[in-house]
Tab-separated table of N, CA and C in Angstrom:
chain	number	residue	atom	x	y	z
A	1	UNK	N	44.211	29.705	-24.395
A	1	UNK	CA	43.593	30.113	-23.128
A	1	UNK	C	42.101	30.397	-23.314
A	2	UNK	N	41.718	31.137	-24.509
A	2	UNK	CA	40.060	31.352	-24.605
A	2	UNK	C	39.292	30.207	-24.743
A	3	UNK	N	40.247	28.998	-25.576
A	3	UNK	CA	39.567	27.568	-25.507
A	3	UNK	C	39.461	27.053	-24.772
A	4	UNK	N	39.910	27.130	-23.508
A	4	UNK	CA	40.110	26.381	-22.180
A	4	UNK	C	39.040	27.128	-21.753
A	5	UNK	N	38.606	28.322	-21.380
A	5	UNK	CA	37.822	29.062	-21.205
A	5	UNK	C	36.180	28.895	-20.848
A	6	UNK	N	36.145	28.694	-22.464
A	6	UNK	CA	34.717	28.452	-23.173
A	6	UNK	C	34.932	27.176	-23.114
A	7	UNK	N	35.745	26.138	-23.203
A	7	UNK	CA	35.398	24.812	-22.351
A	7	UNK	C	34.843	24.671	-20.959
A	8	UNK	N	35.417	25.405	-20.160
A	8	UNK	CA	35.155	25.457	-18.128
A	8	UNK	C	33.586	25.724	-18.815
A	9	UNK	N	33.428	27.459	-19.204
A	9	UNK	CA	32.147	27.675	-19.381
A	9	UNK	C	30.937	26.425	-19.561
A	10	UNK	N	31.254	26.160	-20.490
A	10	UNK	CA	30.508	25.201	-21.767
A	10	UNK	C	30.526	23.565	-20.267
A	11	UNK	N	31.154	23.453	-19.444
A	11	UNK	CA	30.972	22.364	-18.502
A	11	UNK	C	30.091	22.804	-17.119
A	12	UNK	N	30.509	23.938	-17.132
A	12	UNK	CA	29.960	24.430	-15.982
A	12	UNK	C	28.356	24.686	-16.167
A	13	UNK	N	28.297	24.927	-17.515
A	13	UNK	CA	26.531	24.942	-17.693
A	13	UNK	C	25.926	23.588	-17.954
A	14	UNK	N	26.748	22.631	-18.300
A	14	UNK	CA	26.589	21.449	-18.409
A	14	UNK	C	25.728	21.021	-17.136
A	15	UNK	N	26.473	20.801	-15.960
A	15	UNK	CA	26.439	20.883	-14.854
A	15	UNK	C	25.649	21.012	-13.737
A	16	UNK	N	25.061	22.412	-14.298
A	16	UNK	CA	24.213	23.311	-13.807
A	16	UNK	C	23.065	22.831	-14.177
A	17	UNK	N	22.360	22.655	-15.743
A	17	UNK	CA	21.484	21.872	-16.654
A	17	UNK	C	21.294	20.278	-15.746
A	18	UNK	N	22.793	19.826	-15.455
A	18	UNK	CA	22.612	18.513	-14.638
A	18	UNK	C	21.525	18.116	-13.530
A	19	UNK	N	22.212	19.178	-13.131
A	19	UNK	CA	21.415	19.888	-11.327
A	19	UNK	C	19.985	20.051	-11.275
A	20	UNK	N	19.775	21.077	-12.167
A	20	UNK	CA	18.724	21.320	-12.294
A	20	UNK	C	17.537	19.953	-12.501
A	21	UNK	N	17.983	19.497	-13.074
A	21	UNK	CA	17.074	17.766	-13.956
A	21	UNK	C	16.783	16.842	-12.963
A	22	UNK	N	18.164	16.728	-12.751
A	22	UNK	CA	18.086	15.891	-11.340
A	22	UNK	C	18.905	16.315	-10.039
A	23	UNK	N	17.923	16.892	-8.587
A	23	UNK	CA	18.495	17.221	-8.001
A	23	UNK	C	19.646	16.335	-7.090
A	24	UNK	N	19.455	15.003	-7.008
A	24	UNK	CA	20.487	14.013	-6.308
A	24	UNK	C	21.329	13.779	-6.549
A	25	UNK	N	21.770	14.750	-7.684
A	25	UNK	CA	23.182	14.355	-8.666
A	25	UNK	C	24.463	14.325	-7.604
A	26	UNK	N	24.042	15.125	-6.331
A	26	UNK	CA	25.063	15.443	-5.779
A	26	UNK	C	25.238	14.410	-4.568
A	27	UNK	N	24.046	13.908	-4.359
A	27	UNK	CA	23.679	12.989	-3.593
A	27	UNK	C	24.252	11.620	-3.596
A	28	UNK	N	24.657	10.957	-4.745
A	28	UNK	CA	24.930	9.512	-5.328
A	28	UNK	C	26.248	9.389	-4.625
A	29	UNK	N	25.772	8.541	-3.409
A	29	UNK	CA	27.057	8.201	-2.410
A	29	UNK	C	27.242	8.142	-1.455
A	30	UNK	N	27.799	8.744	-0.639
A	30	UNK	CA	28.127	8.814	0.637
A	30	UNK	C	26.971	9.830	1.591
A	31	UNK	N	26.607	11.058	0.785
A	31	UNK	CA	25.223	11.886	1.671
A	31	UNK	C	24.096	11.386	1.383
A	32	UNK	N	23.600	10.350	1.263
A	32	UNK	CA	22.227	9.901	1.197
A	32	UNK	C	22.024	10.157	2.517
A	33	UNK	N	20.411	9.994	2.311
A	33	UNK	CA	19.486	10.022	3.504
A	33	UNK	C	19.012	8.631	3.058
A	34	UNK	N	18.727	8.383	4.050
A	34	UNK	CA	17.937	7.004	4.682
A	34	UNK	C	16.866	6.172	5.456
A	35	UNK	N	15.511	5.911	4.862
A	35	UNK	CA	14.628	5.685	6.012
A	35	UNK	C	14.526	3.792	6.181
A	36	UNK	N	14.357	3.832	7.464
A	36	UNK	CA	13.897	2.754	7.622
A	36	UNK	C	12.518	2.869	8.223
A	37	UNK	N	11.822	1.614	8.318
A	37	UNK	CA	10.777	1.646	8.784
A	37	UNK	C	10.513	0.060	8.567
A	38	UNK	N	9.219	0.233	9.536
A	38	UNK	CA	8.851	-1.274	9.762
A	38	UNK	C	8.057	-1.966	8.831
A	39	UNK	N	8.372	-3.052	8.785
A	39	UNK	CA	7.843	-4.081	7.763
A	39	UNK	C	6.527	-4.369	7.536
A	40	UNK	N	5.479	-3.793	8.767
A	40	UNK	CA	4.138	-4.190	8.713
A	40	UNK	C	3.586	-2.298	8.984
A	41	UNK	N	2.212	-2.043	9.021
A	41	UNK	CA	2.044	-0.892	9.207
A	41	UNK	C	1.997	-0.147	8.370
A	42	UNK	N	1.486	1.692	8.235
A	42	UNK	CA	1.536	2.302	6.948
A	42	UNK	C	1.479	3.495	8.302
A	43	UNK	N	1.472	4.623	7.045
A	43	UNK	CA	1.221	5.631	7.768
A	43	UNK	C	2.770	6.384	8.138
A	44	UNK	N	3.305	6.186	8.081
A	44	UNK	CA	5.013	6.317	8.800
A	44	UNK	C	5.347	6.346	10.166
A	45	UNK	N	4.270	5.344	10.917
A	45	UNK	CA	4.319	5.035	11.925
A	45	UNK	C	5.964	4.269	11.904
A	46	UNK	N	6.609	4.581	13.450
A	46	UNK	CA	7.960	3.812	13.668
A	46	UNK	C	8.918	4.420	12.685
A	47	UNK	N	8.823	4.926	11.687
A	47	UNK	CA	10.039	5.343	10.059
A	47	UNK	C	10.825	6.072	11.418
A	48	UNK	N	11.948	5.737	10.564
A	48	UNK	CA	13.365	6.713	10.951
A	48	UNK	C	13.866	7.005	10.094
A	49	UNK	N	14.662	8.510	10.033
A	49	UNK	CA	15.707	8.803	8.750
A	49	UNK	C	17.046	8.598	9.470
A	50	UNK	N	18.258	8.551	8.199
A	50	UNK	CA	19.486	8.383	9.085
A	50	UNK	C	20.448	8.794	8.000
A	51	UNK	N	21.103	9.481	7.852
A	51	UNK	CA	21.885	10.583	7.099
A	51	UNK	C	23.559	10.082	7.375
A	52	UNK	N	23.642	8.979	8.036
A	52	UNK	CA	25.251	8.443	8.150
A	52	UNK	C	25.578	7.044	7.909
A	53	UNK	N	24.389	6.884	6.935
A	53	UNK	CA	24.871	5.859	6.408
A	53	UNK	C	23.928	4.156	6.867
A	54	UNK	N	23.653	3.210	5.673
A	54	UNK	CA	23.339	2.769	5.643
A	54	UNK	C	23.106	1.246	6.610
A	55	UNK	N	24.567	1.126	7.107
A	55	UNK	CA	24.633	0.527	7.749
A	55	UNK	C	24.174	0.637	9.759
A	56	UNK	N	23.884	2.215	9.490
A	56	UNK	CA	23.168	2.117	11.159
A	56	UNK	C	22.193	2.289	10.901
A	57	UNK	N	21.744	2.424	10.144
A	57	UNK	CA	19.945	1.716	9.689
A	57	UNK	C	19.609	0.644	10.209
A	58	UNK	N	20.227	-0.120	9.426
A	58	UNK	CA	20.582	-1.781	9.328
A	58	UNK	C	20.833	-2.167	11.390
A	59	UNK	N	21.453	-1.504	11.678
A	59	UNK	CA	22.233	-2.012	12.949
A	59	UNK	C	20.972	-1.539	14.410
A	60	UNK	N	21.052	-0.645	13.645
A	60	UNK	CA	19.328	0.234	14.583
A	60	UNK	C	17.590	-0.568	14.439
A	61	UNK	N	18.063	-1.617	13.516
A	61	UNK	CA	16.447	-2.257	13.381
A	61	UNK	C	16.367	-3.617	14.947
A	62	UNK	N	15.324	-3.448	15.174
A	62	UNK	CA	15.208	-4.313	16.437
A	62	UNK	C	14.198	-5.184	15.723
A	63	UNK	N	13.531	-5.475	14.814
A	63	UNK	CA	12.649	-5.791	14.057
A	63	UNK	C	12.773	-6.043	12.872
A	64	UNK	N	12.247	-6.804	12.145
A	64	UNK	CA	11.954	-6.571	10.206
A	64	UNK	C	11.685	-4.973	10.285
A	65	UNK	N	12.805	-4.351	9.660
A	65	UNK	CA	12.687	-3.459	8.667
A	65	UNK	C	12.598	-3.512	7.519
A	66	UNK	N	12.589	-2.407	6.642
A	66	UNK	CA	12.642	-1.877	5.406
A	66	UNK	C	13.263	-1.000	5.070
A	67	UNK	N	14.749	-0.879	4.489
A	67	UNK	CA	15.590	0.187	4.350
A	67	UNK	C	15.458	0.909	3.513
A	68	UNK	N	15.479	2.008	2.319
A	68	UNK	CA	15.626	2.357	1.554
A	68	UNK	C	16.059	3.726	1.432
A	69	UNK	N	16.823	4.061	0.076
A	69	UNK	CA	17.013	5.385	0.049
A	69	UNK	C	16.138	6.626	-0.286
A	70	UNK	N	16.024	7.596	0.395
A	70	UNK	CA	15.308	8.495	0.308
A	70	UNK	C	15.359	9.213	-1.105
A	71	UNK	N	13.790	9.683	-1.622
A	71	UNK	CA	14.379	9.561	-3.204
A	71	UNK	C	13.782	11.143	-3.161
A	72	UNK	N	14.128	12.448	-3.610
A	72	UNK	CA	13.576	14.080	-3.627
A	72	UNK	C	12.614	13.593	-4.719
A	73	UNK	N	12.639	13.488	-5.927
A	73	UNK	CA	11.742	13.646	-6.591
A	73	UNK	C	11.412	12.167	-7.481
A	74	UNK	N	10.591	11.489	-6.369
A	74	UNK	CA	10.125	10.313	-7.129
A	74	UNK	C	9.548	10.923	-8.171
A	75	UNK	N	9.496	9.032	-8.979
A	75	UNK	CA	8.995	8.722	-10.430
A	75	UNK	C	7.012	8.526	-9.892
A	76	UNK	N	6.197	10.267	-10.854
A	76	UNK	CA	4.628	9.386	-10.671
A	76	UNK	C	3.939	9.321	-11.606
A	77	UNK	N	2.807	8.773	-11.110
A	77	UNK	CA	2.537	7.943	-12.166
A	77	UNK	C	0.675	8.565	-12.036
A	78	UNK	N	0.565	9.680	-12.684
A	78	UNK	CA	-0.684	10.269	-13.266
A	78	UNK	C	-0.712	11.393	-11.753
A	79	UNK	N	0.655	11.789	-11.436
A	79	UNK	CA	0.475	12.584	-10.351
A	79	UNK	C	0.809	12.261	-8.629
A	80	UNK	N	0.716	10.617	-8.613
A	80	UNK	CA	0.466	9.964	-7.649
A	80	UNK	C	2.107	9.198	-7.550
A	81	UNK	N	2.520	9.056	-6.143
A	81	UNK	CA	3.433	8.072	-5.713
A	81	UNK	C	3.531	6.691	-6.265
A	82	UNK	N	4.127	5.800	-6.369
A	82	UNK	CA	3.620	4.110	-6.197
A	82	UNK	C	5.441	3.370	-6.296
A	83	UNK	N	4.768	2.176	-5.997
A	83	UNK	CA	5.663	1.576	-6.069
A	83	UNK	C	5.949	0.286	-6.879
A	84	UNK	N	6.852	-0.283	-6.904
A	84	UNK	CA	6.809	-1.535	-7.731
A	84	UNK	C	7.824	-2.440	-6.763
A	85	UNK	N	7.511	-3.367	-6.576
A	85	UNK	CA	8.208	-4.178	-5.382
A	85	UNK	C	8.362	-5.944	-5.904
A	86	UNK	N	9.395	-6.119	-5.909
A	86	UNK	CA	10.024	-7.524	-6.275
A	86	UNK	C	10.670	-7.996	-4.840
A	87	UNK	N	9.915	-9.392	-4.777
A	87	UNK	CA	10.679	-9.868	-3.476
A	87	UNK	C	11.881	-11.454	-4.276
A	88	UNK	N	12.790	-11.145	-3.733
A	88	UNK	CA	13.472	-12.195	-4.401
A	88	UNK	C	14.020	-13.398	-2.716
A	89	UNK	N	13.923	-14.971	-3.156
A	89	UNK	CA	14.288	-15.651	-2.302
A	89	UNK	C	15.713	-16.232	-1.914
């Protein structure tokens, strides 16, 4: 029983350590957030978020959109946002 114990323990800080590192841990799935936005433009002119799922993103564009998942703590790069973008045909 004390080994079972200090196992829960020993996972539960695991866990916690997880959380902490990366907050979306809990995120990977079904509660994403979601923006779309339009294909031309900057600024977050037109963006929408959508929290039920990917597919009324998709179903809600009247236009070229741009879907993607909303990310808490992007990857930067000397402080700054950016992106890296591959278009495939």
């Amino acid at each position: 029983l004390g080994e079972r114990n200090g196992l829960r323990l020993e996972a539960a800080e695991a866990l916690s350590e997880l959380h902490r590192s990366n907050p979306q841990s809990g995120v990977d799935g079904t509660r994403n957030v979601w923006l779309s936005k339009p294909s031309y433009g900057s600024k977050g002119i037109g963006m929408r978020l959508f929290n039920d799922g990917v597919s009324r993103a998709i179903a809600e564009s009247r236009a070229q959109r741009v879907v993607q998942k909303y990310i808490e703590r992007p990857l930067l790069l000397r402080g700054h946002k950016f992106d890296m973008r591959c278009w495939a045909l």
